[in-house]
Amino acid sequence: MKTSTATTPAGQRPEDENLGIGANLAYGLQHVLTMYGGIVAVPLILGQAAGLSPADIGLLIAASLFAGGLATLLQTLGIPFFGCQLPLVQGVSFSGVATMGAILASDTGGGIPAVLGSVMAASFIGLLITPVFSGITKFFPPLVTGIVITTIGLTLIPVAAFWAMGGNSHAPNFGSMANIGLAALTFIIVLLLSKLGSASISRLSILLAMVIGTLIAVALGMADFTKVAEGPIVALPSPLHFGMPTFHIAAIVSMCIVIMVTLVETSADILAVGEIINTKVDSKRLGNGLRADMLSSLLAPIFGSFTQSAFAQNVGLVAVTGVKSRFVVATGGMFLVVLGLLPIMGRLVAAVPTPVLGGAGIVLFGTVAASGVRSLAKVDYRNNMNLIIVAASLGFGMIPIAAPNFYEHFPTWFATIFHSGISSAAIMAIVLNLLFNHFTFGNSDQQSVFVAATERTLRYQDIRALEDGDYFKGGKLYNAAGEEVPLLGESNHEPPSSKRQPVPLETAGH
């Protein structure tokens, strides 16, 4: 994939580049198209579970678009103490669907007001504890961020496949050759535009492929735009349309678990996008991002929406296009606000055939996983347990993807935390990194059995530290004057160098 060729002035953060109105509008629309299906799915599912009328479900969807747009503007542009100022699109978090559905089905009979009340109370608690989460950046080295980014991509691949099959498992044509063929055609168009197009076309390859794919679908009779004109053109958000939120202890406690998961996933997304665009993310910036997340989630129920968090699929779009500007994403946030105010525009975007989204999604989500692999390539796998950390974390994160019902008989609080592959992998990676790389007491001084058979190699940075005339003798390093060069391992209480196999160097110079 081609990336941005625009230059960034010295001292300017890459995310602060402003590409101009035209580029912002085009790339911002591309972000909206990428995440539109995901942001409307949650209110659609919950509205149906609550037994709402189609008109009220439409209001839930409009509220989610409006609240997501405002949350995106807060996250990308920022105000003091709120907003990480990174290219992150905010929207309704999918991690709370099961819990909110359980609240709707509970004996308390609180309905939508009980769900909204639990979101508000849990988000307020989350806002109070963000300082705890904002101090964890030192526990997110490339080892952990690489695992999380890879898992985000792998977790989203089934979503792309579901879209490619039609997006509705109850439809008679679900999984048909026509649907999969349209998705495959869109996928091929993305690749062709990326290979054959100019830099500008390559950066817009996802949007252009969606437009071309939709036009092909119209020609084949696979797209339906007849319902675009049905319904109001303009509809202002109606605060507290579903009544005053109600607060039930059990609902709030269960939603607090969702908020914990959201904080973990948001932390991972913020650090992931920082890694992708190569910008610094410190604890202060992470804290600002988490506070924006919680403040948005606290205020969203006023408009009839739910918990807000960063959309992982849009992290993939940043990776695949190389467009790092937060002003592009802020423009996408403005589109979302407009869509929340203009239901007719929302209906137009919703008419894009789901298989078209699936074809583009394969590239998008695969790019996220590839970005994670690139981060993992920076990890040192010599004489340590990093390989087993990667293997165990990725394997653990794949469990809910490979077997969605794996935690069906576990306690509800446990299933809520680990039903997400992203949170599963993130928690496992953090715990194992702490256990093996920070709390080193009891670690074996021998290679892990998983890496013992690998070919012995030297890192470039080790060779670069040598000087002309350096040589090894008896397992020790000496300079040209015959003076012993102290080894870093000795000060870290590692096994003496004499116990290691010496590295034969015919010429120790560069």
Coordinates of C-alpha atoms in Angstrom, one line a residue:
M1 CA 0.0 0.0 0.0
K2 CA 1.2 3.5 -0.8
T3 CA 1.4 5.9 2.0
S4 CA 1.3 9.6 2.3
T5 CA 4.0 11.5 0.6
A6 CA 3.4 14.8 2.2
T7 CA 6.2 16.1 4.3
T8 CA 5.8 17.1 7.9
P9 CA 7.7 20.2 9.1
A10 CA 10.4 19.6 11.6
G11 CA 9.0 19.6 15.2
Q12 CA 5.4 19.1 14.0
R13 CA 3.6 15.9 15.1
P14 CA 2.5 13.8 12.1
E15 CA -1.1 13.9 13.3
D16 CA -1.1 17.7 13.2
E17 CA -0.7 17.8 9.4
N18 CA -3.6 19.6 7.7
L19 CA -4.2 18.3 4.2
G20 CA -6.8 20.9 3.2
I21 CA -10.6 21.0 2.9
G22 CA -10.9 18.8 -0.2
A23 CA -8.7 16.0 1.2
N24 CA -10.3 16.2 4.6
L25 CA -13.7 15.8 3.1
A26 CA -12.7 12.8 1.0
Y27 CA -10.7 11.0 3.6
G28 CA -13.2 11.9 6.3
L29 CA -16.1 10.3 4.3
Q30 CA -13.9 7.2 3.8
H31 CA -13.7 6.9 7.6
V32 CA -17.5 7.2 7.9
L33 CA -18.2 4.6 5.3
T34 CA -15.7 2.2 7.0
M35 CA -17.4 2.3 10.4
Y36 CA -21.0 3.1 9.5
G37 CA -22.1 -0.5 9.6
G38 CA -20.6 -1.0 13.1
I39 CA -22.0 2.2 14.6
V40 CA -25.6 1.5 13.6
A41 CA -25.4 -2.2 14.5
V42 CA -25.6 -1.7 18.3
P43 CA -28.7 0.6 18.4
L44 CA -30.3 -1.7 15.9
I45 CA -29.7 -4.8 18.0
L46 CA -30.7 -3.2 21.3
G47 CA -33.7 -1.4 19.8
Q48 CA -35.1 -4.8 18.5
A49 CA -34.3 -6.5 21.9
A50 CA -36.2 -3.7 23.7
G51 CA -39.2 -4.1 21.3
L52 CA -39.1 -0.5 20.1
S53 CA -41.0 0.6 17.1
P54 CA -39.1 1.2 13.8
A55 CA -39.4 5.0 14.4
D56 CA -37.8 4.7 17.8
I57 CA -35.1 2.4 16.5
G58 CA -34.4 5.1 13.9
L59 CA -34.0 7.6 16.7
L60 CA -31.6 5.4 18.5
I61 CA -29.5 5.1 15.3
A62 CA -29.6 8.9 14.7
A63 CA -28.6 9.5 18.4
S64 CA -25.6 7.1 18.0
L65 CA -24.4 8.9 14.9
F66 CA -24.8 12.3 16.5
A67 CA -23.1 11.2 19.8
G68 CA -20.3 9.4 17.9
G69 CA -19.6 12.5 15.9
L70 CA -19.3 14.7 19.0
A71 CA -17.1 12.1 20.7
T72 CA -14.9 12.0 17.6
L73 CA -14.5 15.8 17.6
L74 CA -13.6 15.8 21.3
Q75 CA -11.1 13.0 20.9
T76 CA -9.4 14.4 17.8
L77 CA -9.4 18.1 18.5
G78 CA -9.3 18.0 22.2
I79 CA -9.9 20.4 25.0
P80 CA -7.8 20.7 28.2
F81 CA -7.7 17.3 30.0
F82 CA -9.9 15.7 27.4
G83 CA -9.0 14.2 24.0
C84 CA -5.7 12.5 22.9
Q85 CA -5.6 14.5 19.6
L86 CA -5.0 11.3 17.5
P87 CA -6.8 10.1 14.4
L88 CA -9.4 8.0 16.2
V89 CA -13.0 7.6 15.2
Q90 CA -15.4 7.2 18.2
G91 CA -18.6 5.3 18.1
V92 CA -20.9 3.0 20.1
S93 CA -18.8 0.3 21.7
F94 CA -19.8 -3.3 20.7
S95 CA -18.3 -4.7 23.9
G96 CA -21.4 -3.9 26.0
V97 CA -24.1 -5.4 23.7
A98 CA -24.4 -8.6 25.6
T99 CA -24.5 -6.9 29.0
M100 CA -27.1 -4.3 27.9
G101 CA -29.1 -7.0 26.3
A102 CA -29.1 -8.8 29.6
I103 CA -30.3 -5.7 31.4
L104 CA -33.2 -5.4 28.9
A105 CA -34.1 -9.0 29.6
S106 CA -33.7 -8.8 33.4
D107 CA -36.6 -9.1 35.8
T108 CA -36.3 -5.4 36.9
G109 CA -38.1 -4.4 33.7
G110 CA -36.1 -1.1 33.5
G111 CA -36.0 -1.2 29.7
I112 CA -34.0 1.4 27.8
P113 CA -34.0 3.9 30.7
A114 CA -32.2 1.3 32.9
V115 CA -29.6 0.7 30.2
L116 CA -29.0 4.4 29.8
G117 CA -28.8 4.9 33.5
S118 CA -26.3 2.1 34.0
V119 CA -24.1 3.5 31.2
M120 CA -24.1 6.9 32.8
A121 CA -23.2 5.7 36.3
A122 CA -20.5 3.3 35.1
S123 CA -19.0 5.9 32.8
F124 CA -18.8 8.3 35.7
I125 CA -16.9 5.7 37.8
G126 CA -14.7 5.1 34.8
L127 CA -14.0 8.8 34.5
L128 CA -12.8 8.8 38.2
I129 CA -10.4 5.9 37.7
T130 CA -8.7 7.0 34.4
P131 CA -5.6 8.1 36.3
V132 CA -4.9 4.4 37.1
F133 CA -5.2 3.4 33.4
S134 CA -3.2 6.4 32.1
G135 CA -0.1 5.2 34.1
I136 CA 0.2 1.9 32.3
T137 CA 2.2 3.1 29.2
K138 CA 5.4 1.6 30.5
F139 CA 3.7 -1.8 30.5
F140 CA 3.0 -1.5 26.7
P141 CA 6.3 -2.1 25.0
P142 CA 6.3 -3.2 21.3
L143 CA 5.8 -6.8 22.6
V144 CA 2.4 -5.9 24.1
T145 CA 1.3 -3.4 21.5
G146 CA 2.2 -5.7 18.7
I147 CA 0.1 -8.5 20.2
V148 CA -2.8 -6.2 20.7
I149 CA -2.7 -4.7 17.2
T150 CA -2.4 -8.1 15.6
T151 CA -5.3 -9.3 17.6
I152 CA -7.4 -6.3 16.7
G153 CA -6.9 -7.2 13.0
L154 CA -7.5 -10.9 13.4
T155 CA -10.6 -10.2 15.5
L156 CA -12.1 -8.0 12.7
I157 CA -11.5 -10.5 9.9
P158 CA -14.7 -12.5 10.8
V159 CA -16.6 -9.2 10.6
A160 CA -15.4 -8.6 7.1
A161 CA -16.3 -12.2 6.1
F162 CA -19.8 -11.8 7.6
W163 CA -20.2 -8.6 5.6
A164 CA -19.0 -10.3 2.4
M165 CA -21.6 -13.0 2.8
G166 CA -24.4 -10.4 3.0
G167 CA -24.5 -9.2 6.6
N168 CA -27.8 -10.9 7.4
S169 CA -27.6 -14.6 8.3
H170 CA -31.4 -14.9 8.0
A171 CA -31.5 -13.6 4.5
P172 CA -32.1 -16.3 1.8
N173 CA -29.1 -15.1 -0.2
F174 CA -26.7 -15.1 2.8
G175 CA -23.4 -16.6 1.7
S176 CA -24.4 -16.7 -2.0
M177 CA -21.9 -16.6 -4.8
A178 CA -23.4 -13.3 -5.9
N179 CA -22.6 -11.7 -2.5
I180 CA -19.2 -13.2 -2.2
G181 CA -18.5 -12.4 -5.8
L182 CA -19.3 -8.7 -5.3
A183 CA -17.1 -8.6 -2.2
A184 CA -14.3 -10.3 -4.2
L185 CA -14.7 -7.8 -7.0
T186 CA -14.5 -4.9 -4.5
F187 CA -11.4 -6.5 -2.9
I188 CA -9.7 -6.7 -6.3
I189 CA -10.6 -3.1 -7.1
V190 CA -8.9 -2.0 -3.9
L191 CA -5.7 -3.9 -4.9
L192 CA -5.7 -2.6 -8.4
L193 CA -6.2 1.1 -7.3
S194 CA -3.4 0.7 -4.8
K195 CA -1.0 -0.8 -7.4
L196 CA -1.8 1.2 -10.5
G197 CA -3.1 4.5 -9.2
S198 CA -1.2 7.6 -8.2
A199 CA -0.5 8.4 -4.6
S200 CA -3.8 10.3 -4.2
I201 CA -5.8 7.5 -5.8
S202 CA -4.0 4.9 -3.6
R203 CA -4.9 6.8 -0.5
L204 CA -8.5 6.9 -1.6
S205 CA -8.5 3.3 -2.8
I206 CA -11.0 2.2 -0.1
L207 CA -13.5 4.9 -0.8
L208 CA -13.2 4.6 -4.6
A209 CA -13.6 0.9 -4.4
M210 CA -16.7 1.2 -2.3
V211 CA -18.2 3.7 -4.8
I212 CA -17.3 1.5 -7.8
G213 CA -18.5 -1.6 -6.1
T214 CA -21.8 0.1 -5.2
L215 CA -22.3 1.2 -8.9
I216 CA -21.7 -2.4 -10.0
A217 CA -24.2 -3.6 -7.4
V218 CA -26.8 -1.2 -8.8
A219 CA -26.2 -2.4 -12.3
L220 CA -26.6 -6.0 -11.2
G221 CA -29.7 -5.2 -9.1
M222 CA -28.0 -5.9 -5.8
A223 CA -28.4 -2.5 -4.3
D224 CA -31.7 -0.9 -3.1
F225 CA -31.9 2.9 -2.8
T226 CA -35.7 3.0 -2.9
K227 CA -36.0 3.6 0.9
V228 CA -33.6 6.6 0.9
A229 CA -36.5 9.0 0.3
E230 CA -38.7 7.5 3.0
G231 CA -38.8 9.3 6.3
P232 CA -37.8 12.9 7.4
I233 CA -35.0 14.8 5.8
V234 CA -34.0 16.6 9.0
A235 CA -34.5 15.4 12.6
L236 CA -33.0 17.2 15.6
P237 CA -31.9 15.0 18.5
S238 CA -34.5 14.7 21.2
P239 CA -32.8 14.7 24.7
L240 CA -34.2 12.1 27.1
H241 CA -36.7 10.9 24.4
F242 CA -36.9 7.5 26.2
G243 CA -37.5 9.1 29.6
M244 CA -35.3 9.8 32.5
P245 CA -32.5 7.2 33.0
T246 CA -33.1 4.9 35.9
F247 CA -30.4 3.4 38.1
H248 CA -30.3 -0.2 39.3
I249 CA -27.4 -1.5 41.3
A250 CA -27.1 -4.8 39.5
A251 CA -27.2 -3.1 36.1
I252 CA -24.5 -0.6 37.2
V253 CA -22.2 -3.3 38.5
S254 CA -22.4 -5.3 35.4
M255 CA -21.9 -2.2 33.2
C256 CA -18.8 -1.3 35.3
I257 CA -17.2 -4.5 34.0
V258 CA -18.0 -3.4 30.4
I259 CA -16.4 0.0 31.2
M260 CA -13.2 -1.7 32.5
V261 CA -13.0 -3.7 29.2
T262 CA -13.7 -0.5 27.2
L263 CA -10.8 1.3 29.0
V264 CA -8.4 -1.6 28.2
E265 CA -9.5 -1.7 24.6
T266 CA -9.3 2.1 24.2
S267 CA -5.8 2.1 25.8
A268 CA -4.8 -0.5 23.2
D269 CA -6.3 1.5 20.3
I270 CA -4.7 4.8 21.4
L271 CA -1.3 3.1 21.8
A272 CA -1.8 1.2 18.5
V273 CA -2.6 4.2 16.4
G274 CA 0.4 6.0 18.1
E275 CA 2.6 3.2 17.0
I276 CA 1.1 3.1 13.4
I277 CA 1.6 6.9 12.8
N278 CA 4.9 7.0 14.7
T279 CA 4.0 9.6 17.3
K280 CA 4.7 9.7 21.1
V281 CA 1.9 8.6 23.4
D282 CA 2.7 9.2 27.0
S283 CA 0.7 8.7 30.2
K284 CA -0.8 12.2 30.0
R285 CA -2.0 11.8 26.5
L286 CA -3.4 8.4 27.2
G287 CA -5.2 9.8 30.2
N288 CA -6.7 12.6 28.1
G289 CA -7.9 10.0 25.6
L290 CA -9.5 7.8 28.3
R291 CA -11.2 10.8 29.9
A292 CA -12.7 11.8 26.6
D293 CA -14.0 8.3 26.2
M294 CA -15.6 8.3 29.6
L295 CA -17.0 11.8 29.3
S296 CA -18.5 10.9 25.9
S297 CA -20.0 7.8 27.3
L298 CA -21.4 9.7 30.3
L299 CA -23.2 12.3 28.1
A300 CA -24.3 10.0 25.2
P301 CA -27.3 8.6 27.1
I302 CA -28.8 12.1 27.2
F303 CA -29.3 11.8 23.5
G304 CA -30.3 8.1 23.6
S305 CA -26.9 6.6 22.8
F306 CA -24.5 4.2 24.7
T307 CA -20.9 3.7 25.6
Q308 CA -18.4 5.3 23.2
S309 CA -15.0 4.0 22.3
A310 CA -12.5 4.1 19.4
F311 CA -13.3 2.0 16.3
A312 CA -10.6 -0.6 15.6
Q313 CA -11.5 -0.8 11.9
N314 CA -10.7 2.9 11.5
V315 CA -7.3 2.3 13.0
G316 CA -6.9 -0.1 10.1
L317 CA -7.9 2.6 7.6
V318 CA -5.1 4.9 9.0
A319 CA -2.6 2.1 8.5
V320 CA -3.7 1.2 5.0
T321 CA -3.9 4.7 3.7
G322 CA -1.0 6.3 5.6
V323 CA -3.2 9.4 6.2
K324 CA -2.2 10.3 9.7
S325 CA -4.0 13.7 10.1
R326 CA -6.4 14.0 13.0
F327 CA -8.2 16.8 11.1
V328 CA -9.3 14.2 8.5
V329 CA -10.9 12.2 11.3
A330 CA -12.4 15.3 12.8
T331 CA -14.0 16.0 9.4
G332 CA -15.4 12.4 9.6
G333 CA -16.8 13.4 13.0
M334 CA -18.6 16.3 11.5
F335 CA -20.0 14.0 8.9
L336 CA -21.4 11.8 11.7
V337 CA -23.0 14.8 13.4
V338 CA -24.6 15.8 10.1
L339 CA -25.8 12.2 9.5
G340 CA -27.3 12.3 13.0
L341 CA -29.2 15.5 12.0
L342 CA -30.0 14.4 8.5
P343 CA -31.5 10.9 8.5
I344 CA -31.8 11.0 4.7
M345 CA -28.0 11.0 4.5
G346 CA -27.8 8.2 6.9
R347 CA -30.2 6.2 4.8
L348 CA -28.1 6.9 1.7
V349 CA -24.9 5.6 3.3
A350 CA -26.7 2.7 4.8
A351 CA -27.8 1.7 1.3
V352 CA -24.2 0.7 0.4
P353 CA -24.3 -3.1 -0.1
T354 CA -22.9 -5.0 2.8
P355 CA -20.7 -7.2 0.5
V356 CA -19.0 -4.1 -0.8
L357 CA -18.0 -3.2 2.8
G358 CA -16.9 -6.8 3.3
G359 CA -14.5 -6.7 0.3
A360 CA -12.9 -3.5 1.5
G361 CA -12.9 -4.7 5.1
I362 CA -10.6 -7.7 4.2
V363 CA -7.9 -5.3 3.2
L364 CA -8.6 -2.9 6.0
F365 CA -8.6 -5.4 8.8
G366 CA -5.7 -7.4 7.4
T367 CA -3.6 -4.3 7.4
V368 CA -4.2 -3.9 11.1
A369 CA -2.9 -7.4 11.7
A370 CA 0.1 -6.7 9.4
S371 CA 0.9 -3.5 11.4
G372 CA 0.9 -5.7 14.6
V373 CA 3.3 -8.1 13.0
R374 CA 5.5 -5.2 12.1
S375 CA 5.6 -4.1 15.7
L376 CA 6.4 -7.7 16.8
A377 CA 9.4 -7.7 14.5
K378 CA 11.0 -5.2 16.8
V379 CA 10.9 -7.6 19.7
D380 CA 14.1 -9.4 20.9
Y381 CA 13.4 -13.1 20.9
R382 CA 16.9 -14.3 22.1
N383 CA 17.3 -16.1 25.4
N384 CA 14.0 -14.9 26.8
M385 CA 10.3 -15.9 27.0
N386 CA 9.0 -13.3 24.6
L387 CA 8.1 -15.9 22.0
I388 CA 6.0 -17.8 24.5
I389 CA 4.3 -14.5 25.6
V390 CA 3.4 -13.8 22.0
A391 CA 2.2 -17.4 21.4
A392 CA 0.1 -17.6 24.6
S393 CA -1.4 -14.2 24.2
L394 CA -2.4 -14.6 20.6
G395 CA -3.7 -18.1 21.2
F396 CA -5.8 -16.9 24.2
G397 CA -7.1 -13.9 22.2
M398 CA -8.2 -16.2 19.3
I399 CA -10.4 -18.4 21.6
P400 CA -13.5 -16.2 21.5
I401 CA -13.1 -15.8 17.8
A402 CA -12.7 -19.5 17.0
A403 CA -15.4 -20.6 19.6
P404 CA -17.8 -17.7 20.4
N405 CA -19.6 -19.9 22.9
F406 CA -16.5 -20.9 24.8
Y407 CA -17.3 -18.9 27.9
E408 CA -21.0 -19.6 27.8
H409 CA -21.0 -21.5 31.2
F410 CA -18.6 -19.2 32.9
P411 CA -19.7 -16.5 35.4
T412 CA -21.2 -13.5 33.7
W413 CA -18.5 -11.1 34.8
F414 CA -15.8 -13.4 33.5
A415 CA -17.5 -13.9 30.2
T416 CA -18.1 -10.1 29.8
I417 CA -14.3 -9.5 30.2
F418 CA -13.0 -12.3 28.0
H419 CA -15.7 -12.6 25.3
S420 CA -13.7 -10.0 23.4
G421 CA -10.6 -11.3 21.7
I422 CA -9.0 -7.9 22.0
S423 CA -9.4 -7.6 25.7
S424 CA -8.4 -11.3 26.2
A425 CA -5.1 -10.8 24.3
A426 CA -4.4 -7.5 25.9
I427 CA -4.9 -8.7 29.5
M428 CA -2.9 -11.9 28.8
A429 CA 0.0 -9.9 27.2
I430 CA 0.2 -7.4 30.0
V431 CA 0.1 -10.1 32.7
L432 CA 2.7 -12.3 31.0
N433 CA 5.0 -9.3 30.2
L434 CA 4.9 -8.3 33.9
L435 CA 5.4 -11.9 35.0
F436 CA 8.4 -12.8 32.8
N437 CA 10.0 -9.4 31.9
H438 CA 9.4 -7.3 35.0
F439 CA 9.1 -9.8 37.9
T440 CA 12.1 -11.7 36.8
F441 CA 12.6 -13.7 40.1
G442 CA 12.6 -17.4 39.3
N443 CA 13.2 -17.0 35.6
S444 CA 15.4 -19.7 34.0
D445 CA 18.8 -18.6 32.8
Q446 CA 18.4 -21.1 29.9
Q447 CA 16.6 -20.5 26.6
S448 CA 13.0 -21.4 26.5
V449 CA 12.3 -24.8 25.0
F450 CA 10.3 -22.9 22.3
V451 CA 13.4 -21.0 21.1
A452 CA 16.2 -23.4 21.9
A453 CA 16.3 -24.8 18.4
T454 CA 16.4 -21.5 16.6
E455 CA 19.4 -20.4 14.6
R456 CA 21.8 -18.3 16.6
T457 CA 21.9 -14.7 15.3
L458 CA 23.3 -11.3 16.3
R459 CA 21.3 -8.1 16.2
Y460 CA 22.5 -5.3 14.1
Q461 CA 22.5 -2.9 17.2
D462 CA 24.9 -5.3 18.9
I463 CA 27.4 -5.3 16.0
R464 CA 27.1 -1.5 15.6
A465 CA 28.4 -1.1 19.2
L466 CA 31.7 -2.8 18.3
E467 CA 34.7 -0.7 17.4
D468 CA 37.7 -1.4 15.2
G469 CA 40.1 -3.9 16.8
D470 CA 37.5 -5.3 19.3
Y471 CA 37.9 -9.1 19.8
F472 CA 36.5 -11.9 21.9
K473 CA 38.7 -14.2 23.9
G474 CA 37.6 -16.7 26.5
G475 CA 34.0 -15.5 26.3
K476 CA 35.0 -11.9 27.1
L477 CA 35.2 -8.8 24.9
Y478 CA 38.4 -6.8 24.6
N479 CA 39.2 -3.6 22.8
A480 CA 42.2 -2.9 20.5
A481 CA 44.3 -2.0 23.5
G482 CA 43.6 -5.3 25.2
E483 CA 41.3 -3.7 27.8
E484 CA 38.3 -5.7 28.8
V485 CA 35.0 -4.1 27.8
P486 CA 32.3 -4.7 30.6
L487 CA 29.2 -6.5 29.4
L488 CA 25.8 -5.1 30.3
G489 CA 24.6 -8.4 31.4
E490 CA 27.0 -8.5 34.4
S491 CA 25.4 -5.4 35.9
N492 CA 22.0 -6.8 35.5
H493 CA 22.9 -10.0 37.4
E494 CA 22.7 -12.2 34.3
P495 CA 24.8 -15.3 34.1
P496 CA 28.5 -14.5 33.7
S497 CA 29.6 -14.1 30.2
S498 CA 32.0 -17.1 30.6
K499 CA 29.0 -19.3 30.9
R500 CA 27.7 -18.2 27.5
Q501 CA 29.0 -19.7 24.3
P502 CA 31.5 -17.1 22.8
V503 CA 30.7 -15.7 19.4
P504 CA 33.7 -16.3 17.1
L505 CA 34.6 -13.2 15.2
E506 CA 37.3 -13.3 12.6
T507 CA 37.3 -9.6 12.4
A508 CA 35.6 -7.7 15.2
G509 CA 35.7 -4.3 13.4
H510 CA 32.7 -3.1 11.3

